[in-house]
Amino acid sequence: MVGELVTAGVALASAGVVYLMAAARVVKQYERGVVLRLGRLASEVRGPGFTMIVPGVDRMRKVNMQIVTMPVPAQEGITRDNVTVRVDAVVYFKVVDAADAVVEVEDYRFAVSQVAQTSLRSIIGKSDLDDLLSNREKLNQGLAVMIDSPALGWGVQIDRVEIKDVSLPETMKRSMARQAEATRDRRARVINADAELQASKKLAEAAQAMSGQPAALQLRLLQTVVAVAAEKNSTLVLPFPVELLRFLERSGLQAQAQTAQAEAAARTQAQAGGQAQAEAQVQAQTQDQAQERVPVEQQWQPPVASREAVEAVEAVEGVEVTTSGDGGVLSPELEKLPEAEDLPKDLP
């Protein structure tokens, strides 16, 4: 009898130990336990520490409540100003409601990853390239709001979103480098020009001050000589008066003016001689043309006999003499000569 009681006690103790081992659960500090009893959600979420469930009836899922760091794969898109870029980011989130994270979504990590990728593509298309490069804080805030809106229903809270890198095409990088170089060159030139302007104003004031005292200019020259000689002792400095340079400059200008006047006079005489020769040639050609245009009748006139000579010839020889149209008398031999129209055109 006693043996049976001992055996029963040992069996009961063994069963209790097995039950205890099957029902005992330990929830860590950063975890929460969600118990599903016969498929239904229990009203209470188990906190950290030791807890018990009903074996075979309850099932407990542990949910990590720590902040999860999830990298978002690089997404390629076109910005609002038509530039192709590749942007990758990282999302920091945590579970604030363990029951919703288990019941409302199948895999909250995968869901958050997909929402982050689509939101990142959307934010690329709405932004300019300059905003992606220089105004990332504003883009990070907008991206966090876009991801956090659907994630709240899953019991997940987005802590922050950071855009890690923006990859540009090589052609765009070269263009931006040239633009930055040109901008810096422009700034350097503006600064240099401003410095020259200020220096010229100061030099003008110094020259005006020294013009009243000629000795000041000489002292300044001596100071310059001392400064040059202090750098290299082997250098020999000879001051050269500026007035001598001005005299030489005026002499050179006068010589150039005289040379220019002599050249102008020579060109004028040459033009006058050429014009006179041309006028002489024109006059000679005009005279030749006038001689060529003189009619043959004016170049050759038949001899005219007087009335007394005609009557004497008729009385002696009995020959009738014909008179010309202008009252003159032509001899019989002259009447046999051809008319002016019948003469050849090439008579001298």
Coordinates of C-alpha atoms in Angstrom, one line a residue:
M1 CA 0.0 0.0 0.0
V2 CA 2.7 2.4 0.9
G3 CA 4.6 1.5 -2.2
E4 CA 1.6 2.3 -4.3
L5 CA 1.2 5.7 -2.6
V6 CA 4.9 6.4 -3.2
T7 CA 4.6 5.4 -6.8
A8 CA 1.5 7.6 -7.2
G9 CA 3.2 10.5 -5.5
V10 CA 6.3 10.2 -7.8
A11 CA 4.1 10.0 -10.8
L12 CA 2.1 13.0 -9.8
A13 CA 5.3 14.9 -9.0
S14 CA 6.7 14.0 -12.4
A15 CA 3.5 15.1 -14.1
G16 CA 3.6 18.4 -12.2
V17 CA 7.2 18.9 -13.2
V18 CA 6.4 18.2 -16.9
Y19 CA 3.4 20.5 -16.7
L20 CA 5.4 23.2 -15.2
M21 CA 8.1 22.9 -17.8
A22 CA 5.5 23.0 -20.5
A23 CA 3.6 25.9 -19.0
A24 CA 6.5 28.0 -17.9
R25 CA 7.7 30.9 -20.1
V26 CA 10.3 33.6 -19.6
V27 CA 9.8 37.0 -21.2
K28 CA 12.8 39.2 -21.5
Q29 CA 12.9 42.8 -20.6
Y30 CA 12.8 44.1 -24.2
E31 CA 10.0 41.7 -25.2
R32 CA 6.3 41.4 -24.7
G33 CA 4.3 38.1 -24.8
V34 CA 1.1 37.9 -26.9
V35 CA -1.0 34.9 -25.8
L36 CA -3.5 33.3 -28.2
R37 CA -5.8 31.0 -26.3
L38 CA -7.5 28.6 -28.7
G39 CA -6.8 31.0 -31.5
R40 CA -8.3 34.0 -29.8
L41 CA -6.2 36.9 -28.4
A42 CA -6.0 37.0 -24.7
S43 CA -7.0 40.3 -23.1
E44 CA -3.6 40.6 -21.4
V45 CA -0.2 41.0 -22.9
R46 CA 2.4 39.3 -20.8
G47 CA 5.2 41.6 -19.5
P48 CA 8.8 40.7 -18.9
G49 CA 9.7 38.0 -16.4
F50 CA 8.3 34.6 -15.6
T51 CA 4.8 33.7 -16.8
M52 CA 2.7 30.6 -17.2
I53 CA 0.4 29.4 -20.0
V54 CA -1.9 26.5 -20.4
P55 CA 0.0 23.9 -22.4
G56 CA -1.8 22.7 -25.5
V57 CA -4.4 25.5 -25.1
D58 CA -2.3 28.7 -25.2
R59 CA 0.3 29.8 -27.6
M60 CA 2.5 32.8 -26.9
R61 CA 4.4 34.9 -29.4
K62 CA 7.2 37.1 -28.2
V63 CA 7.4 40.5 -29.8
N64 CA 10.6 42.6 -29.7
M65 CA 10.0 46.1 -28.5
Q66 CA 13.5 47.4 -29.3
I67 CA 14.2 50.0 -32.0
V68 CA 14.8 48.2 -35.2
T69 CA 17.3 49.5 -37.8
M70 CA 16.2 48.6 -41.3
P71 CA 18.2 49.6 -44.4
V72 CA 16.1 50.5 -47.4
P73 CA 17.5 49.2 -50.7
A74 CA 18.7 51.9 -53.2
Q75 CA 15.8 53.1 -55.3
E76 CA 16.4 54.6 -58.8
G77 CA 14.1 57.4 -59.8
I78 CA 13.7 60.7 -61.8
T79 CA 13.6 63.9 -59.9
R80 CA 11.2 66.8 -60.6
D81 CA 13.9 68.5 -62.7
N82 CA 14.4 65.4 -64.8
V83 CA 17.6 64.0 -63.3
T84 CA 18.1 60.3 -62.8
V85 CA 19.4 59.4 -59.3
R86 CA 19.8 56.5 -57.0
V87 CA 18.8 57.1 -53.3
D88 CA 19.1 54.7 -50.4
A89 CA 17.9 55.3 -46.8
V90 CA 17.6 53.7 -43.4
V91 CA 14.5 53.5 -41.2
Y92 CA 14.4 53.4 -37.4
F93 CA 11.2 52.0 -36.0
K94 CA 9.8 50.1 -32.9
V95 CA 6.7 48.2 -31.9
V96 CA 4.5 50.1 -29.5
D97 CA 1.5 47.7 -29.5
A98 CA 2.5 44.1 -29.5
A99 CA -1.0 42.8 -30.0
D100 CA -1.5 44.8 -33.2
A101 CA 1.9 43.8 -34.5
V102 CA 0.8 40.2 -34.2
V103 CA -2.8 40.4 -35.2
E104 CA -3.1 43.3 -37.7
V105 CA -0.2 42.4 -40.0
E106 CA 1.4 39.1 -41.0
D107 CA 5.0 40.4 -40.9
Y108 CA 5.4 43.9 -39.7
R109 CA 9.1 44.1 -40.7
F110 CA 8.4 43.2 -44.3
A111 CA 5.5 45.6 -44.4
V112 CA 7.5 48.5 -43.1
S113 CA 10.3 47.7 -45.6
Q114 CA 7.9 47.8 -48.6
V115 CA 6.2 51.0 -47.4
A116 CA 9.7 52.6 -47.0
Q117 CA 10.7 51.7 -50.5
T118 CA 7.5 53.1 -52.1
S119 CA 7.6 56.2 -50.0
L120 CA 11.3 56.8 -51.0
R121 CA 10.4 56.5 -54.7
S122 CA 7.5 58.9 -54.2
I123 CA 9.7 61.5 -52.4
I124 CA 12.3 61.3 -55.2
G125 CA 9.7 62.2 -57.9
K126 CA 8.4 65.1 -55.8
S127 CA 11.8 66.7 -55.0
D128 CA 14.5 68.6 -57.0
L129 CA 18.1 67.5 -57.2
D130 CA 19.2 70.5 -55.1
D131 CA 16.7 69.5 -52.3
L132 CA 18.1 65.9 -52.3
L133 CA 21.6 67.2 -51.9
S134 CA 21.2 70.1 -49.5
N135 CA 17.8 70.0 -47.9
R136 CA 17.7 66.5 -46.5
E137 CA 16.3 67.3 -43.1
K138 CA 13.0 68.4 -44.7
L139 CA 12.9 65.3 -46.9
N140 CA 13.6 63.0 -44.0
Q141 CA 10.7 64.5 -42.1
G142 CA 8.3 64.1 -45.0
L143 CA 9.5 60.5 -45.6
A144 CA 9.0 59.6 -42.0
V145 CA 5.4 61.0 -42.1
M146 CA 4.6 59.0 -45.2
I147 CA 5.9 55.7 -43.7
D148 CA 4.4 56.4 -40.3
S149 CA 0.8 56.8 -41.5
P150 CA 0.1 53.2 -42.4
A151 CA 2.5 51.8 -39.8
L152 CA 0.4 53.1 -36.9
G153 CA -2.3 50.6 -37.7
W154 CA 0.2 47.8 -37.3
G155 CA 1.3 48.8 -33.9
V156 CA 4.6 50.2 -35.2
Q157 CA 5.9 53.7 -34.7
I158 CA 8.6 55.2 -37.0
D159 CA 11.3 56.8 -35.0
R160 CA 13.2 58.5 -37.8
V161 CA 14.2 58.1 -41.4
E162 CA 17.6 59.1 -42.9
I163 CA 18.6 59.4 -46.5
K164 CA 22.1 57.9 -46.6
D165 CA 23.4 58.5 -50.1
V166 CA 22.4 60.1 -53.4
S167 CA 24.2 58.6 -56.4
L168 CA 24.4 60.8 -59.5
P169 CA 25.4 59.9 -63.1
E170 CA 29.0 60.7 -64.1
T171 CA 27.9 63.3 -66.6
M172 CA 25.9 65.2 -64.0
K173 CA 28.9 65.0 -61.6
R174 CA 31.2 66.6 -64.2
S175 CA 28.6 69.3 -64.9
M176 CA 28.2 70.1 -61.3
A177 CA 32.0 70.2 -60.8
R178 CA 32.3 72.7 -63.7
Q179 CA 29.6 74.8 -62.3
A180 CA 31.2 74.9 -58.8
E181 CA 34.6 75.7 -60.4
A182 CA 33.1 78.6 -62.4
T183 CA 31.3 79.9 -59.3
R184 CA 34.5 79.9 -57.3
D185 CA 36.4 81.5 -60.2
R186 CA 33.8 84.3 -60.4
R187 CA 34.0 84.9 -56.6
A188 CA 37.8 85.1 -56.8
R189 CA 37.7 87.6 -59.6
V190 CA 35.2 89.8 -57.9
I191 CA 37.3 89.8 -54.7
N192 CA 40.4 90.6 -56.7
A193 CA 38.7 93.4 -58.5
D194 CA 37.4 94.8 -55.2
A195 CA 40.9 94.7 -53.8
E196 CA 42.3 96.5 -56.8
L197 CA 39.6 99.2 -56.5
Q198 CA 40.3 99.7 -52.8
A199 CA 44.1 99.8 -53.5
S200 CA 43.7 102.3 -56.3
K201 CA 41.7 104.6 -54.0
K202 CA 44.3 104.4 -51.3
L203 CA 47.1 105.0 -53.9
A204 CA 45.3 108.0 -55.2
E205 CA 44.9 109.4 -51.7
A206 CA 48.6 108.8 -51.1
A207 CA 49.6 110.4 -54.4
Q208 CA 47.5 113.5 -53.6
A209 CA 49.1 113.7 -50.2
M210 CA 52.6 113.4 -51.6
S211 CA 52.0 115.9 -54.4
G212 CA 52.0 118.7 -51.8
Q213 CA 55.4 117.6 -50.4
P214 CA 57.9 116.5 -53.1
A215 CA 60.3 115.4 -50.4
A216 CA 57.8 112.7 -49.4
L217 CA 58.1 111.1 -52.8
Q218 CA 61.9 111.0 -52.4
L219 CA 61.6 109.4 -49.0
R220 CA 59.2 106.8 -50.3
L221 CA 61.7 106.0 -53.0
L222 CA 64.5 105.6 -50.5
Q223 CA 62.3 103.3 -48.4
T224 CA 61.6 101.1 -51.5
V225 CA 65.3 100.9 -52.1
V226 CA 65.9 99.8 -48.5
A227 CA 63.2 97.2 -48.7
V228 CA 64.6 95.7 -52.0
A229 CA 68.2 95.7 -50.7
A230 CA 67.2 93.9 -47.5
E231 CA 65.9 90.8 -49.4
K232 CA 69.0 90.2 -51.6
N233 CA 72.2 92.0 -50.7
S234 CA 73.7 91.2 -54.2
T235 CA 70.9 93.2 -55.9
L236 CA 71.9 96.7 -57.2
V237 CA 69.0 99.2 -57.2
L238 CA 69.4 102.4 -59.3
P239 CA 66.5 104.8 -58.9
F240 CA 65.4 106.2 -62.2
P241 CA 63.5 109.5 -62.2
V242 CA 60.0 109.4 -63.6
E243 CA 60.5 112.9 -65.2
L244 CA 63.1 111.5 -67.5
L245 CA 60.8 108.8 -68.7
R246 CA 58.1 111.3 -69.4
F247 CA 60.6 113.4 -71.4
L248 CA 61.6 110.4 -73.5
E249 CA 58.0 109.6 -74.0
R250 CA 57.2 113.1 -75.3
S251 CA 60.3 113.0 -77.6
G252 CA 59.2 109.7 -79.1
L253 CA 55.7 111.1 -79.7
Q254 CA 57.1 114.2 -81.5
A255 CA 59.3 112.1 -83.7
Q256 CA 56.4 109.9 -84.6
A257 CA 54.3 112.9 -85.4
Q258 CA 57.0 114.4 -87.7
T259 CA 57.4 111.1 -89.5
A260 CA 53.7 110.9 -90.1
Q261 CA 53.6 114.4 -91.5
A262 CA 56.5 113.7 -93.9
E263 CA 54.8 110.5 -95.1
A264 CA 51.5 112.4 -95.6
A265 CA 53.3 115.1 -97.6
A266 CA 55.0 112.6 -99.8
R267 CA 51.7 110.8 -100.5
T268 CA 50.1 114.1 -101.4
Q269 CA 52.8 115.1 -103.9
A270 CA 52.7 111.6 -105.4
Q271 CA 48.9 111.9 -105.8
A272 CA 49.2 115.4 -107.3
G273 CA 51.9 114.3 -109.9
G274 CA 49.8 111.3 -110.8
Q275 CA 46.7 113.4 -111.3
A276 CA 48.5 115.9 -113.6
Q277 CA 49.9 113.1 -115.7
A278 CA 46.4 111.6 -116.0
E279 CA 44.9 115.0 -117.0
A280 CA 47.6 115.3 -119.7
Q281 CA 46.8 111.9 -121.1
V282 CA 43.1 112.7 -121.1
Q283 CA 43.7 116.0 -123.0
A284 CA 45.8 114.2 -125.6
Q285 CA 43.1 111.5 -126.1
T286 CA 40.4 114.2 -126.4
Q287 CA 42.4 116.0 -129.1
D288 CA 42.9 112.8 -131.1
Q289 CA 39.2 112.0 -130.9
A290 CA 38.3 115.5 -132.0
Q291 CA 40.6 115.2 -135.1
E292 CA 39.1 111.9 -135.9
R293 CA 35.5 113.4 -135.8
V294 CA 36.4 116.3 -138.3
P295 CA 34.4 115.8 -141.6
V296 CA 36.3 115.3 -144.8
E297 CA 34.7 118.4 -146.4
Q298 CA 36.3 120.6 -143.6
Q299 CA 39.7 119.0 -144.0
W300 CA 39.8 119.6 -147.8
Q301 CA 38.2 122.6 -149.7
P302 CA 38.4 122.9 -153.5
P303 CA 39.9 126.1 -154.9
V304 CA 37.4 128.8 -155.9
A305 CA 38.0 131.0 -159.0
S306 CA 36.8 134.6 -159.2
R307 CA 34.1 135.8 -161.7
E308 CA 36.7 137.7 -163.9
A309 CA 38.8 134.6 -164.2
V310 CA 35.8 132.6 -165.3
E311 CA 34.7 135.1 -167.9
A312 CA 38.3 135.2 -169.3
V313 CA 38.4 131.4 -169.6
E314 CA 35.0 131.3 -171.4
A315 CA 36.0 134.0 -173.9
V316 CA 39.3 132.4 -174.8
E317 CA 38.5 128.7 -174.8
G318 CA 34.7 128.7 -175.2
V319 CA 34.2 126.4 -172.2
E320 CA 31.3 126.8 -169.9
V321 CA 32.4 126.9 -166.2
T322 CA 30.0 125.7 -163.5
T323 CA 29.8 127.7 -160.3
S324 CA 29.5 126.3 -156.8
G325 CA 26.6 126.6 -154.5
D326 CA 28.2 129.4 -152.4
G327 CA 28.8 131.7 -155.4
G328 CA 32.3 130.4 -156.2
V329 CA 33.4 129.1 -159.6
L330 CA 34.9 125.7 -160.1
S331 CA 37.3 124.9 -163.0
P332 CA 36.4 122.2 -165.5
E333 CA 39.1 120.0 -164.1
L334 CA 37.7 120.3 -160.6
E335 CA 34.3 119.3 -161.7
K336 CA 35.6 115.9 -162.7
L337 CA 36.7 115.3 -159.0
P338 CA 34.4 113.0 -157.0
E339 CA 31.9 114.3 -154.5
A340 CA 32.7 114.3 -150.7
E341 CA 30.2 111.4 -150.1
D342 CA 31.9 109.3 -152.7
L343 CA 35.3 109.7 -151.1
P344 CA 36.8 106.8 -149.1
K345 CA 36.3 106.9 -145.4
D346 CA 39.9 106.3 -144.6
L347 CA 41.3 109.5 -146.1
P348 CA 43.9 111.3 -144.0

